[in-house]
């Protein structure tokens, strides 16, 4: 259980175009999903918290107009990188939080990641 | 705090050895800790977690130790296998913010 998928697994696009990445929780409902970015040989950096039915909460330094997040259902969140540039090339990973009975702990299950390359 | 690193520390062990991976966390208010394993080109995979009201938790071949006094977390892997080769991250959760903050990571290399 607690499987999270991402699509696509990799994408190559031209500079200036937009790219949409999907994150799905396959066997559970997730009111909260998270989007991370990981550069080579570095750790995961949280970009934003996506809440179903409300606006995403972005971390400091992350441009909300550039990284559009939509969490339209309890099993799907999307990240759209708008007007992509080469410096946006990275490994984007989503996670979905599995809520358990009280006390609730922040147990997150991660997707396989999406490799974005902007030419 | 946030984690940024230009290179990963590496632990090299022989197959069959026990491995110990260490992590220093930053926030004394963190109430939940998780160890993840990440293989190249893949997302992090949950290994084991521990709550702040515990100091030790065991899983299959893995043990996590938590020392809140010095804000230190360790992951012990028994009888390390080549398939254990990966990057291991600790993550801390500050209950108030419900966000995971990841450590810098340690690369584990297991030689046959």
mmCIF file of C-alpha atoms in Angstrom:
data_model
loop_
_atom_site.group_PDB
_atom_site.id
_atom_site.type_symbol
_atom_site.label_atom_id
_atom_site.label_comp_id
_atom_site.label_asym_id
_atom_site.label_seq_id
_atom_site.Cartn_x
_atom_site.Cartn_y
_atom_site.Cartn_z
ATOM 1 C CA UNK A 1 0.000 0.000 0.000
ATOM 2 C CA UNK A 2 0.797 3.744 0.010
ATOM 3 C CA UNK A 3 2.004 3.917 -3.574
ATOM 4 C CA UNK A 4 2.638 7.250 -5.251
ATOM 5 C CA UNK A 5 3.168 7.617 -8.971
ATOM 6 C CA UNK A 6 4.494 10.450 -11.093
ATOM 7 C CA UNK A 7 4.111 11.179 -14.749
ATOM 8 C CA UNK A 8 6.123 11.658 -16.816
ATOM 9 C CA UNK A 9 9.248 10.001 -15.442
ATOM 10 C CA UNK A 10 11.383 12.230 -17.609
ATOM 11 C CA UNK A 11 10.794 15.142 -19.958
ATOM 12 C CA UNK A 12 12.933 17.269 -22.232
ATOM 13 C CA UNK A 13 11.594 20.620 -23.312
ATOM 14 C CA UNK A 14 12.723 23.807 -25.003
ATOM 15 C CA UNK A 15 13.416 26.948 -23.062
ATOM 16 C CA UNK A 16 10.292 29.081 -22.685
ATOM 17 C CA UNK A 17 7.797 26.245 -22.783
ATOM 18 C CA UNK A 18 5.691 24.928 -19.915
ATOM 19 C CA UNK A 19 5.774 21.441 -18.496
ATOM 20 C CA UNK A 20 3.175 19.726 -16.324
ATOM 21 C CA UNK A 21 4.075 16.955 -13.884
ATOM 22 C CA UNK A 22 1.397 14.789 -12.279
ATOM 23 C CA UNK A 23 1.547 13.170 -8.876
ATOM 24 C CA UNK A 24 -0.993 10.532 -7.926
ATOM 25 C CA UNK A 25 -1.625 8.569 -4.767
ATOM 26 C CA UNK A 26 -2.754 5.207 -6.110
ATOM 27 C CA UNK A 27 -4.213 3.409 -3.140
ATOM 28 C CA UNK A 28 -4.966 6.080 -0.589
ATOM 29 C CA UNK A 29 -6.358 9.557 -0.397
ATOM 30 C CA UNK A 30 -3.991 12.391 0.297
ATOM 31 C CA UNK A 31 -5.287 15.723 1.462
ATOM 32 C CA UNK A 32 -1.723 16.969 1.464
ATOM 33 C CA UNK A 33 0.990 16.431 -1.100
ATOM 34 C CA UNK A 34 4.430 17.931 -1.250
ATOM 35 C CA UNK A 35 6.689 18.939 -4.111
ATOM 36 C CA UNK A 36 10.456 18.732 -3.799
ATOM 37 C CA UNK A 37 13.328 19.561 -6.071
ATOM 38 C CA UNK A 38 16.647 17.764 -5.995
ATOM 39 C CA UNK A 39 19.792 18.852 -7.778
ATOM 40 C CA UNK A 40 22.564 16.329 -8.475
ATOM 41 C CA UNK A 41 24.330 15.075 -5.371
ATOM 42 C CA UNK A 42 22.187 17.262 -3.167
ATOM 43 C CA UNK A 43 19.379 16.695 -0.757
ATOM 44 C CA UNK A 44 15.676 17.188 -1.303
ATOM 45 C CA UNK A 45 14.487 20.751 -0.973
ATOM 46 C CA UNK A 46 10.821 21.364 -0.280
ATOM 47 C CA UNK A 47 9.249 23.672 -2.832
ATOM 48 C CA UNK A 48 5.633 23.750 -1.755
ATOM 49 C CA UNK A 49 2.873 22.061 0.154
ATOM 50 C CA UNK A 50 -0.203 21.238 -1.864
ATOM 51 C CA UNK A 51 -3.523 21.017 -0.069
ATOM 52 C CA UNK A 52 -6.610 19.589 -1.712
ATOM 53 C CA UNK A 53 -9.139 22.262 -2.480
ATOM 54 C CA UNK A 54 -6.989 25.200 -1.418
ATOM 55 C CA UNK A 55 -4.000 27.181 -2.515
ATOM 56 C CA UNK A 56 -0.557 25.726 -2.205
ATOM 57 C CA UNK A 57 1.895 27.021 0.364
ATOM 58 C CA UNK A 58 5.246 27.866 -1.150
ATOM 59 C CA UNK A 59 8.599 27.848 0.578
ATOM 60 C CA UNK A 60 10.629 30.996 0.753
ATOM 61 C CA UNK A 61 12.397 31.709 -2.514
ATOM 62 C CA UNK A 62 10.089 29.583 -4.659
ATOM 63 C CA UNK A 63 8.204 31.591 -7.263
ATOM 64 C CA UNK A 64 4.531 30.716 -7.118
ATOM 65 C CA UNK A 65 3.875 32.163 -10.565
ATOM 66 C CA UNK A 66 6.557 30.003 -12.071
ATOM 67 C CA UNK A 67 5.718 26.762 -10.307
ATOM 68 C CA UNK A 68 1.958 26.403 -10.474
ATOM 69 C CA UNK A 69 0.445 23.771 -8.234
ATOM 70 C CA UNK A 70 -3.053 22.398 -8.473
ATOM 71 C CA UNK A 71 -4.475 19.812 -6.086
ATOM 72 C CA UNK A 72 -7.852 19.204 -7.629
ATOM 73 C CA UNK A 73 -8.675 15.874 -6.028
ATOM 74 C CA UNK A 74 -7.662 13.720 -3.090
ATOM 75 C CA UNK A 75 -5.442 11.615 -5.322
ATOM 76 C CA UNK A 76 -3.931 14.090 -7.777
ATOM 77 C CA UNK A 77 -1.643 17.083 -7.559
ATOM 78 C CA UNK A 78 0.027 18.727 -10.537
ATOM 79 C CA UNK A 79 3.098 20.914 -10.781
ATOM 80 C CA UNK A 80 3.439 23.101 -13.861
ATOM 81 C CA UNK A 81 6.798 24.670 -14.559
ATOM 82 C CA UNK A 82 5.982 27.733 -16.634
ATOM 83 C CA UNK A 83 8.381 29.379 -19.059
ATOM 84 C CA UNK A 84 11.016 26.831 -18.225
ATOM 85 C CA UNK A 85 14.700 27.759 -18.400
ATOM 86 C CA UNK A 86 17.815 25.596 -18.278
ATOM 87 C CA UNK A 87 18.316 26.415 -14.595
ATOM 88 C CA UNK A 88 14.974 24.733 -13.891
ATOM 89 C CA UNK A 89 16.467 21.432 -14.996
ATOM 90 C CA UNK A 90 16.280 19.186 -11.977
ATOM 91 C CA UNK A 91 14.740 16.080 -10.453
ATOM 92 C CA UNK A 92 11.246 16.888 -9.206
ATOM 93 C CA UNK A 93 9.778 14.576 -6.601
ATOM 94 C CA UNK A 94 6.346 14.589 -5.057
ATOM 95 C CA UNK A 95 5.162 12.938 -1.888
ATOM 96 C CA UNK A 96 1.790 12.283 -0.355
ATOM 97 C CA UNK A 97 1.121 12.326 3.329
ATOM 98 C CA UNK A 98 -0.530 9.324 4.892
ATOM 99 C CA UNK A 99 -2.497 10.376 7.883
ATOM 100 C CA UNK A 100 -2.836 7.881 10.656
ATOM 101 C CA UNK A 101 -4.901 7.934 13.812
ATOM 102 C CA UNK A 102 -3.998 10.452 16.489
ATOM 103 C CA UNK A 103 -1.301 11.338 17.123
ATOM 104 C CA UNK A 104 -0.851 12.214 13.500
ATOM 105 C CA UNK A 105 2.656 11.993 12.197
ATOM 106 C CA UNK A 106 3.998 13.344 8.962
ATOM 107 C CA UNK A 107 4.571 10.034 7.243
ATOM 108 C CA UNK A 108 5.200 10.799 3.585
ATOM 109 C CA UNK A 109 5.437 8.391 0.696
ATOM 110 C CA UNK A 110 7.378 9.506 -2.319
ATOM 111 C CA UNK A 111 6.852 9.208 -6.022
ATOM 112 C CA UNK A 112 9.612 7.957 -8.317
ATOM 113 C CA UNK A 113 10.515 11.460 -9.453
ATOM 114 C CA UNK A 114 10.487 13.308 -12.766
ATOM 115 C CA UNK A 115 13.710 14.294 -14.492
ATOM 116 C CA UNK A 116 13.243 17.635 -16.244
ATOM 117 C CA UNK A 117 15.792 18.804 -18.760
ATOM 118 C CA UNK A 118 15.328 22.227 -20.311
ATOM 119 C CA UNK A 119 17.344 22.886 -23.444
ATOM 120 C CA UNK B 1 17.668 23.734 9.236
ATOM 121 C CA UNK B 2 17.763 23.424 5.475
ATOM 122 C CA UNK B 3 20.248 21.085 3.891
ATOM 123 C CA UNK B 4 22.556 22.037 1.069
ATOM 124 C CA UNK B 5 25.604 20.078 0.046
ATOM 125 C CA UNK B 6 27.978 20.032 -2.860
ATOM 126 C CA UNK B 7 29.007 16.449 -2.334
ATOM 127 C CA UNK B 8 27.788 13.540 -0.300
ATOM 128 C CA UNK B 9 29.820 11.886 2.450
ATOM 129 C CA UNK B 10 30.440 8.275 1.607
ATOM 130 C CA UNK B 11 30.554 5.171 3.753
ATOM 131 C CA UNK B 12 32.226 2.160 2.169
ATOM 132 C CA UNK B 13 31.738 -1.261 3.726
ATOM 133 C CA UNK B 14 32.223 -4.893 2.831
ATOM 134 C CA UNK B 15 29.290 -7.167 2.264
ATOM 135 C CA UNK B 16 28.247 -8.731 5.537
ATOM 136 C CA UNK B 17 29.545 -5.892 7.682
ATOM 137 C CA UNK B 18 27.271 -3.800 9.852
ATOM 138 C CA UNK B 19 26.815 -0.206 8.696
ATOM 139 C CA UNK B 20 26.117 2.830 10.813
ATOM 140 C CA UNK B 21 24.949 6.035 9.178
ATOM 141 C CA UNK B 22 24.731 9.142 11.298
ATOM 142 C CA UNK B 23 22.660 12.263 11.125
ATOM 143 C CA UNK B 24 22.619 15.438 13.181
ATOM 144 C CA UNK B 25 19.306 17.231 13.216
ATOM 145 C CA UNK B 26 18.780 20.855 13.935
ATOM 146 C CA UNK B 27 15.446 21.440 15.607
ATOM 147 C CA UNK B 28 14.940 20.374 19.205
ATOM 148 C CA UNK B 29 11.176 20.699 18.644
ATOM 149 C CA UNK B 30 11.153 17.989 15.966
ATOM 150 C CA UNK B 31 8.883 15.164 17.031
ATOM 151 C CA UNK B 32 9.234 12.596 14.293
ATOM 152 C CA UNK B 33 12.158 11.280 12.307
ATOM 153 C CA UNK B 34 12.385 9.129 9.237
ATOM 154 C CA UNK B 35 15.173 7.401 7.364
ATOM 155 C CA UNK B 36 14.868 7.147 3.596
ATOM 156 C CA UNK B 37 16.874 5.206 1.041
ATOM 157 C CA UNK B 38 17.287 6.701 -2.408
ATOM 158 C CA UNK B 39 18.685 4.773 -5.318
ATOM 159 C CA UNK B 40 19.998 6.580 -8.356
ATOM 160 C CA UNK B 41 17.239 8.146 -10.438
ATOM 161 C CA UNK B 42 14.477 7.108 -8.045
ATOM 162 C CA UNK B 43 12.410 8.686 -5.324
ATOM 163 C CA UNK B 44 13.163 8.192 -1.630
ATOM 164 C CA UNK B 45 11.985 4.932 -0.142
ATOM 165 C CA UNK B 46 10.799 4.762 3.465
ATOM 166 C CA UNK B 47 13.008 2.574 5.651
ATOM 167 C CA UNK B 48 12.104 3.200 9.254
ATOM 168 C CA UNK B 49 10.751 5.952 11.467
ATOM 169 C CA UNK B 50 10.909 6.883 15.100
ATOM 170 C CA UNK B 51 8.940 9.230 17.292
ATOM 171 C CA UNK B 52 10.542 11.606 19.742
ATOM 172 C CA UNK B 53 9.184 9.686 22.736
ATOM 173 C CA UNK B 54 11.352 6.718 21.801
ATOM 174 C CA UNK B 55 15.108 6.247 21.678
ATOM 175 C CA UNK B 56 15.322 3.043 19.691
ATOM 176 C CA UNK B 57 13.293 1.221 17.112
ATOM 177 C CA UNK B 58 14.079 -1.945 15.227
ATOM 178 C CA UNK B 59 12.987 -3.210 11.867
ATOM 179 C CA UNK B 60 14.141 -5.966 9.638
ATOM 180 C CA UNK B 61 17.965 -5.666 9.583
ATOM 181 C CA UNK B 62 17.680 -1.980 10.490
ATOM 182 C CA UNK B 63 17.723 -0.124 13.778
ATOM 183 C CA UNK B 64 17.258 3.568 14.362
ATOM 184 C CA UNK B 65 18.640 5.240 17.463
ATOM 185 C CA UNK B 66 17.598 8.669 18.610
ATOM 186 C CA UNK B 67 19.585 10.779 21.065
ATOM 187 C CA UNK B 68 17.601 13.904 21.752
ATOM 188 C CA UNK B 69 20.194 15.271 24.158
ATOM 189 C CA UNK B 70 22.701 15.809 21.377
ATOM 190 C CA UNK B 71 20.153 15.886 18.529
ATOM 191 C CA UNK B 72 21.601 12.850 16.849
ATOM 192 C CA UNK B 73 20.010 10.101 14.830
ATOM 193 C CA UNK B 74 21.627 6.958 13.513
ATOM 194 C CA UNK B 75 20.661 4.141 11.196
ATOM 195 C CA UNK B 76 22.244 0.763 11.715
ATOM 196 C CA UNK B 77 22.064 -1.804 8.951
ATOM 197 C CA UNK B 78 22.988 -5.344 9.902
ATOM 198 C CA UNK B 79 24.719 -7.712 7.489
ATOM 199 C CA UNK B 80 24.926 -5.088 4.763
ATOM 200 C CA UNK B 81 24.262 -6.348 1.261
ATOM 201 C CA UNK B 82 25.214 -4.941 -2.167
ATOM 202 C CA UNK B 83 21.540 -4.078 -2.657
ATOM 203 C CA UNK B 84 21.811 -1.695 0.257
ATOM 204 C CA UNK B 85 24.068 0.560 -1.801
ATOM 205 C CA UNK B 86 22.248 3.872 -2.119
ATOM 206 C CA UNK B 87 22.056 7.349 -0.626
ATOM 207 C CA UNK B 88 20.457 7.479 2.805
ATOM 208 C CA UNK B 89 18.699 10.570 4.102
ATOM 209 C CA UNK B 90 17.383 11.340 7.513
ATOM 210 C CA UNK B 91 14.413 13.664 7.743
ATOM 211 C CA UNK B 92 12.980 15.500 10.716
ATOM 212 C CA UNK B 93 9.482 16.748 11.188
ATOM 213 C CA UNK B 94 8.643 19.763 13.226
ATOM 214 C CA UNK B 95 5.173 18.971 14.446
ATOM 215 C CA UNK B 96 4.107 22.575 14.354
ATOM 216 C CA UNK B 97 4.912 22.990 10.676
ATOM 217 C CA UNK B 98 4.270 19.491 9.419
ATOM 218 C CA UNK B 99 7.141 19.740 6.985
ATOM 219 C CA UNK B 100 9.987 17.327 6.554
ATOM 220 C CA UNK B 101 13.479 18.749 6.502
ATOM 221 C CA UNK B 102 16.046 16.463 4.948
ATOM 222 C CA UNK B 103 19.641 15.984 5.984
ATOM 223 C CA UNK B 104 22.497 16.168 3.517
ATOM 224 C CA UNK B 105 22.544 12.431 2.886
ATOM 225 C CA UNK B 106 25.191 9.724 3.056
ATOM 226 C CA UNK B 107 26.182 7.483 0.197
ATOM 227 C CA UNK B 108 26.603 3.853 1.232
ATOM 228 C CA UNK B 109 28.793 1.715 -0.998
ATOM 229 C CA UNK B 110 28.801 -2.012 -0.341
ATOM 230 C CA UNK B 111 31.536 -4.095 -1.885
ATOM 231 C CA UNK B 112 30.998 -7.806 -2.547
#
